[in-house]
Structures are given as structure tokens and as C-alpha cells.
Protein backbone atom coordinates (compact mmCIF):
# COMPACT_ATOMS: atom_id res chain seq x y z
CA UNK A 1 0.00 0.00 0.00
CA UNK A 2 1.41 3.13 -1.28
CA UNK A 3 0.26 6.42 0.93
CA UNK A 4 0.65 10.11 -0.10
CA UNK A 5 0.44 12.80 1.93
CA UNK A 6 -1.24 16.36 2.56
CA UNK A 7 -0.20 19.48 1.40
CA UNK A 8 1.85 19.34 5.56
CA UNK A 9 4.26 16.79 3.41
CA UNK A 10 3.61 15.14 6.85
CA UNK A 11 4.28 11.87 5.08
CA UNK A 12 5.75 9.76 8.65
CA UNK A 13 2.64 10.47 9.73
CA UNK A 14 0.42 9.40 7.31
CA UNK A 15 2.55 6.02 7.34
CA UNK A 16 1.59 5.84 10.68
CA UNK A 17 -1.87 6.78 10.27
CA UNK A 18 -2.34 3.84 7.82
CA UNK A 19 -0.10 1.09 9.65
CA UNK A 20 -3.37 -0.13 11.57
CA UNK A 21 -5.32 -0.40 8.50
CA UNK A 22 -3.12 -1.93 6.77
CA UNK A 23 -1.90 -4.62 8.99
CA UNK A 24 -5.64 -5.94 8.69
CA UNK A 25 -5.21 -7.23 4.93
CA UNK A 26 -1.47 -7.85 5.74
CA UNK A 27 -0.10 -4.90 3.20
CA UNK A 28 2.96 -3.43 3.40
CA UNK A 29 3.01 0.44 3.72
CA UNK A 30 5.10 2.52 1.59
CA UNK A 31 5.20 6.59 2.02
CA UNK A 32 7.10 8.59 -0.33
CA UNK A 33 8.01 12.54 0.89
CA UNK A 34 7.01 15.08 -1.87
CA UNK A 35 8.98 17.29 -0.03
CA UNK A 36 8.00 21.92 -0.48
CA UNK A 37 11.56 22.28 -1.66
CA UNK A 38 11.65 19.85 -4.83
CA UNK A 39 7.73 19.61 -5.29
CA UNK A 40 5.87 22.48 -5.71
CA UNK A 41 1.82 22.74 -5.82
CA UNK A 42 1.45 22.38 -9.79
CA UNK A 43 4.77 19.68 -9.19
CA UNK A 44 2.58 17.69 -6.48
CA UNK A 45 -1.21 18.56 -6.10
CA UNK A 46 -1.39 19.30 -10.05
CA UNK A 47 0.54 16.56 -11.01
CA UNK A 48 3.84 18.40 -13.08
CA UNK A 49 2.45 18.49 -16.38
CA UNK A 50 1.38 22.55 -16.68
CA UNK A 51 3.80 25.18 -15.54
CA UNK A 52 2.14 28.53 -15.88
CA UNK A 53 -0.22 27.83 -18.79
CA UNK A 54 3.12 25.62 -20.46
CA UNK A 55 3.03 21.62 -20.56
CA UNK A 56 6.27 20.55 -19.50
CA UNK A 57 8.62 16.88 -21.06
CA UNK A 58 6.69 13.97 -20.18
CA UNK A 59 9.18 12.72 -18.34
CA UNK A 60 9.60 15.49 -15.59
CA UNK A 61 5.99 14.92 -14.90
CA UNK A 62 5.67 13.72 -11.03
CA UNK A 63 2.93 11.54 -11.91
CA UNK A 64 5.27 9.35 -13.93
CA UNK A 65 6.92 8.62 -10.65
CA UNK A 66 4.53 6.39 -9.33
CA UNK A 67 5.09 3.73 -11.74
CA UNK A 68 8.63 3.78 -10.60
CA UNK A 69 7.63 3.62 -6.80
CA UNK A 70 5.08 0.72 -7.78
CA UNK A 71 7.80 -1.25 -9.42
CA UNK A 72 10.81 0.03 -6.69
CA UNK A 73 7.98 -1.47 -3.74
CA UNK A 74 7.33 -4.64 -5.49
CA UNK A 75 10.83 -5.43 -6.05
CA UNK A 76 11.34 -5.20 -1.85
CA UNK A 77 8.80 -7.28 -1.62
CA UNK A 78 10.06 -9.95 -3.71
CA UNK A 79 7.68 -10.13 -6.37
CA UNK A 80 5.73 -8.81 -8.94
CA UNK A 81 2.43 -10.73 -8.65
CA UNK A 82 1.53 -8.93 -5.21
CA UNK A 83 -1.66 -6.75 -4.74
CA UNK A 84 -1.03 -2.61 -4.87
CA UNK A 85 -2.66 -0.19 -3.32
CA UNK A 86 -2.48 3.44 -3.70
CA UNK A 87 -4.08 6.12 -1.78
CA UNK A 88 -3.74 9.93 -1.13
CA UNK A 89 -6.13 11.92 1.28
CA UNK A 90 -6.26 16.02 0.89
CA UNK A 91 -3.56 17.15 -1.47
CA UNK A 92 -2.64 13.66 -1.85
CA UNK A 93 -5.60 12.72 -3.27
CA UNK A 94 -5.45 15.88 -5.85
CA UNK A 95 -1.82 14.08 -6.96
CA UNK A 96 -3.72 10.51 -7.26
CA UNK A 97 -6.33 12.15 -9.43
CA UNK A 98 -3.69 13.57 -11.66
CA UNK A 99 -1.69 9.81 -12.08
CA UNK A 100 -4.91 8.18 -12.74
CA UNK A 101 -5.71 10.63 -15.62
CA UNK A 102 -2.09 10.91 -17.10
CA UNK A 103 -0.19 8.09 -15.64
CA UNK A 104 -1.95 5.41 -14.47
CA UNK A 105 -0.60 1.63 -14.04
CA UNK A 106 -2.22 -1.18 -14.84
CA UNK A 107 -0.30 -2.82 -11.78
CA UNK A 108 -2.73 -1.15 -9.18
CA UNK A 109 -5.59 -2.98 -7.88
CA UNK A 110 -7.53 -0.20 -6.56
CA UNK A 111 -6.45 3.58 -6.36
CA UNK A 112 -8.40 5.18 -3.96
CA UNK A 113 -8.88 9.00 -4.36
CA UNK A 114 -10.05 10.84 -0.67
CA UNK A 115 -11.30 14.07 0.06
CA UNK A 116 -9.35 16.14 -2.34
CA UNK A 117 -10.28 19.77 -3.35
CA UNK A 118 -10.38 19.38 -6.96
CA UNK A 119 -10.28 16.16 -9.30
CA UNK A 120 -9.21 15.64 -12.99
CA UNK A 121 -12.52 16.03 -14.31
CA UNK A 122 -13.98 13.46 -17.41
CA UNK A 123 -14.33 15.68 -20.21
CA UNK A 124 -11.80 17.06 -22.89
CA UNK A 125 -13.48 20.35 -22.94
CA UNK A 126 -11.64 21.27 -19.30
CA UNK A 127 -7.80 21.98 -19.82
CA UNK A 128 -4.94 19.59 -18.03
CA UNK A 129 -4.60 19.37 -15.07
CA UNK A 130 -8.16 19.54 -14.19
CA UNK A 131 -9.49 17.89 -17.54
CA UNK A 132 -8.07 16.12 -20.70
CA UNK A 133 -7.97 19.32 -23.04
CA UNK A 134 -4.64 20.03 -24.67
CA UNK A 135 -3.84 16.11 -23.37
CA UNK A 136 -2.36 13.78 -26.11
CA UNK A 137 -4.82 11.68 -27.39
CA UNK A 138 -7.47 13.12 -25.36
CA UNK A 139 -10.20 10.58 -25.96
CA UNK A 140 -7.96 7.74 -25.08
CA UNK A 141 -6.33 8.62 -22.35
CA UNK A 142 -10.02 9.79 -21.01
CA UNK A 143 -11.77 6.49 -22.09
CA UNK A 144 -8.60 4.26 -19.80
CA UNK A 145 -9.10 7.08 -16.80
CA UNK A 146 -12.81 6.04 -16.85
CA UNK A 147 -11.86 2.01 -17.05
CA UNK A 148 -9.80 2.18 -13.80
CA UNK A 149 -10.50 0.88 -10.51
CA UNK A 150 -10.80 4.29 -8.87
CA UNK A 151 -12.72 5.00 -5.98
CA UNK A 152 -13.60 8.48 -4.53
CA UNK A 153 -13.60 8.34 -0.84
CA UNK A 154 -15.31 11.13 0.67
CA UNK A 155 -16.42 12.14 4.48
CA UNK A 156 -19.88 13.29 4.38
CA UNK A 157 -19.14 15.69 6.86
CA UNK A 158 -16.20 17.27 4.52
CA UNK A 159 -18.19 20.41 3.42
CA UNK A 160 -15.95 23.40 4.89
CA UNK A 161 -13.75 26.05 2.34
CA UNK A 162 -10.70 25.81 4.80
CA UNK A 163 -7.21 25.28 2.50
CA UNK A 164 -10.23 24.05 -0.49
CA UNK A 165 -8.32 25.07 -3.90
CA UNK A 166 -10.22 27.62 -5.57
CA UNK A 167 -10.06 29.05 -9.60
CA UNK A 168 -12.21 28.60 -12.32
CA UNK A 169 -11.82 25.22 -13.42
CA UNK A 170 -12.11 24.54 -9.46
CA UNK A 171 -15.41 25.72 -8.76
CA UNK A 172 -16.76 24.39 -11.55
CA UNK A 173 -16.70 21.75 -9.94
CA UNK A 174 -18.65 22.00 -7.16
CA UNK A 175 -18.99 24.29 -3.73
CA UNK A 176 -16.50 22.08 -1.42
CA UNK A 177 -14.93 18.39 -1.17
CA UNK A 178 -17.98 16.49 -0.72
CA UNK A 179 -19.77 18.35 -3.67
CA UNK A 180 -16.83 18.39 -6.05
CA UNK A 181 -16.09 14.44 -5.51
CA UNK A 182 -20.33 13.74 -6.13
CA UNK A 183 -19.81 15.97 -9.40
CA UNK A 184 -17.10 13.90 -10.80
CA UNK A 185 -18.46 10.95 -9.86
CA UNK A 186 -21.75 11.22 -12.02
CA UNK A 187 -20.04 12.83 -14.11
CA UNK A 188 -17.50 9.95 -15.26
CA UNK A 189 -20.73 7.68 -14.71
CA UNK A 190 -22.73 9.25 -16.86
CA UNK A 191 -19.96 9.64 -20.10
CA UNK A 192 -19.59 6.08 -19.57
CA UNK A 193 -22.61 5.11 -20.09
CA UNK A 194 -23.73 8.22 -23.02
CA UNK A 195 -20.51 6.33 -25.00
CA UNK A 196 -20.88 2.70 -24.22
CA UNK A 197 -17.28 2.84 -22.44
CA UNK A 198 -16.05 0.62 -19.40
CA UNK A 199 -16.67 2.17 -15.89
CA UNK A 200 -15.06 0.76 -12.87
CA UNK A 201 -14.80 4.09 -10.70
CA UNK A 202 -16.86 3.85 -6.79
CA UNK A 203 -18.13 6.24 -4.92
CA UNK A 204 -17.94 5.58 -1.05
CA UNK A 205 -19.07 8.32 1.90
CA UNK A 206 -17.92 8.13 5.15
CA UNK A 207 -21.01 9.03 6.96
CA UNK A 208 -20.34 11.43 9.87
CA UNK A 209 -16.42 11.58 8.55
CA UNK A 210 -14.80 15.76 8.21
CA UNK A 211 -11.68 15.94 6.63
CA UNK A 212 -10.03 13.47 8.40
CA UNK A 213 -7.57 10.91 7.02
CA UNK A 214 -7.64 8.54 10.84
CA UNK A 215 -11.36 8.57 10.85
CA UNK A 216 -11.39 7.97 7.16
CA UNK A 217 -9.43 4.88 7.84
CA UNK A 218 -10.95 4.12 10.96
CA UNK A 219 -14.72 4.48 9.63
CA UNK A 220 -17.03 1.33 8.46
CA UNK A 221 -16.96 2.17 4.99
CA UNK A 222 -13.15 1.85 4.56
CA UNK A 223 -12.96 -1.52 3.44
CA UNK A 224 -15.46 -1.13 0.96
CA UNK A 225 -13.46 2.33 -0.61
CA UNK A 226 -10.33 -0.24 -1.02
CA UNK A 227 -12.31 -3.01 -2.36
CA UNK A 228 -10.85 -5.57 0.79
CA UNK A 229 -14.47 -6.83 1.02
CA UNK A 230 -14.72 -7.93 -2.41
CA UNK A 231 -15.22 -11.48 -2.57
């Protein structure tokens, strides 16, 4: 299980946070420090790709380093056939958007998406990194986003404006966390279906659940976000 952190960088303690949960379905926990100094916002909550209106080389994307890390964890573990698990709560899950709609791996089993402020949203008519305009290949790369396993995690309780990323393309979106995850949601639901395309994204709420990673992972509905309840 790979963990990324909040915009704190705090990432010890989300590696904490997550040790109880994880040690339930007998995972390993892995969290890599985008540390202020190398990673930037647009480097870590945006994903890399768009410096001041300007895509960047694909390769200095920091979504492309998650495959690495994926591959780097696997090889500790001593083999490639092992169940992965990626997660990011607050900021973290603004990053996991971003490698799910321009980087994904087809090595994850479920990449769970929690309480972030804005998400890459499934249309080509909404500019990188909060859509798939000006993306190569747009349609492609949107029609494998939607086939993911990808589940947005949200508290029901997450409904405040405090540190919630605001522009244009943001509030679109929705009015806060709770709203803006609902939005994209239907919204990738709804494509799916109007083009005939593969869907495997879930929506899970954590009833009574603020924007809180423990009582995220603490709540009921946890197992069900990560798909460890799947038969």
C-alpha cells in the first residue's frame, strides 16, 4: 500500500496513520516525501504536467513517478504478482487524481482517491490538469481514466472552504470536497454510459467523517473504498 500525503508533506505520519489499516489485509506500507523544496503545488497537487499555462517533457511529470515507486515497492517485496494499493487523502488525493488521468498503471488494484479539493474532471473540454484538453490523445487517455478501478472516498461531513483550492476550473466543480467528488463521480458515470465505455470508478461516503484521514481509515466504509471486502 502506497500512501501520499497532505499538502503538511507530513508523510511519517500518514505512514503511521495507515499502519493499523493496513496490517488488517497484511499490506505493506510505503510513504514517499514530496517534499515543499523539490515539489511544488502544480509539481505535487497538479501533477507536473502545466507550468504557468506551459506543458512541461513527459518525463519530468511527477505523476510518472509512481510507476517507478510501484515497481521500486514490489521489487522489496520480492515479487511482482503482489496486490497494490495506492491512496492519497487532501492534497494527496489531488496528486492521485492527476496519475490516474495521465499516468496510471495497470499494476494497481484499486487507487483510492479521498477528500481532495479538486479532481481531474472526465471531459476534454476542461484543460490539463483539471481535464483532458490540450492532453495527447485526449479521448484515449479519457476512455482508460474512466476504465480504472478508482474509488472516490469522501467524508460526508467534509463540506468546509478551509485550505479548499479555488479558480475557475475549481469551482466548476462544485462548492466544497464532498460536492466536487459527487460531481465527478456522475459525471465519469454518466460519459460512460452516453458512450458505451467501461466504468469501474466507486463512490464511497464516510457518513459522519470531516476531513479526516484517521477517521477515514478508521470508519465502516473503509474496506469497501479499497475493495478488501470484495469477494
Amino acid at each position: 500500500m502506497l500512501v501520499f500525503h497532505g499538502a503538511r508533506r507530513n508523510a511519517d505520519d500518514y505512514r503511521d496513520y495507515t499502519r493499523r489499516f493496513a496490517r488488517r489485509a497484511c499490506l505493506s506500507v510505503y510513504a514517499p516525501l514530496f517534499d515543499r523544496e523539490r515539489f511544488k503545488s502544480w509539481q505535487y497537487q497538479r501533477g507536473g504536467i502545466i507550468r504557468k499555462g506551459v506543458m512541461q517533457p513527459p518525463d519530468e511529470w511527477t505523476v510518472s513517478v509512481v510507476r517507478h515507486l510501484v515497481q521500486w515497492a514490489l521489487a522489496r517485496e520480492g515479487g511482482v504478482d503482489k496486490p497494490v494499493y495506492l491512496f492519497g487523502h487532501s492534497a494527496g488525493g489531488q496528486f492521485l487524481s492527476r496519475v490516474a488521468a495521465y499516468a496510471p498503471s495497470t499494476r494497481v488494484r484499486r487507487l483510492v482517491v479521498m477528500n481532495p479539493s479538486t479532481h481531474v474532471w472526465p471531459a476534454t473540454d476542461e484543460l490539463i490538469p483539471f481535464g483532458f484538453g490540450w492532453f495527447p490523445k485526449p479521448v484515449v487517455a479519457l476512455k482508460q481514466y474512466l476504465r480504472l478501478p478508482v474509488t472516490i472516498y469522501l467524508g460526508s461531513e467534509d463540506t468546509g472552504s478551509r485550505n479548499l483550492y479555488r479558480n475557475a476550473a475549481a469551482d466548476r466543480q462544485g462548492a466544497n470536497r464532498l460536492e466536487r467528488g459527487i460531481n465527478a463521480f456522475n459525471a465519469g458515470r454518466a460519459l460512460a454510459r452516453g458512450e458505451g465505455w467501461d466504468f469501474n470508478w466507486k463512490l464511497v461516503i464516510a457518513s459522519g467523517v470531516g476531513h479526516s484521514l484517521g477517521r477515514m481509515l478508521r470508519a465502516p466504509e473503509a474496506d469497501r473504498a479499497f475493495g478488501l471486502d470484495d469477494p
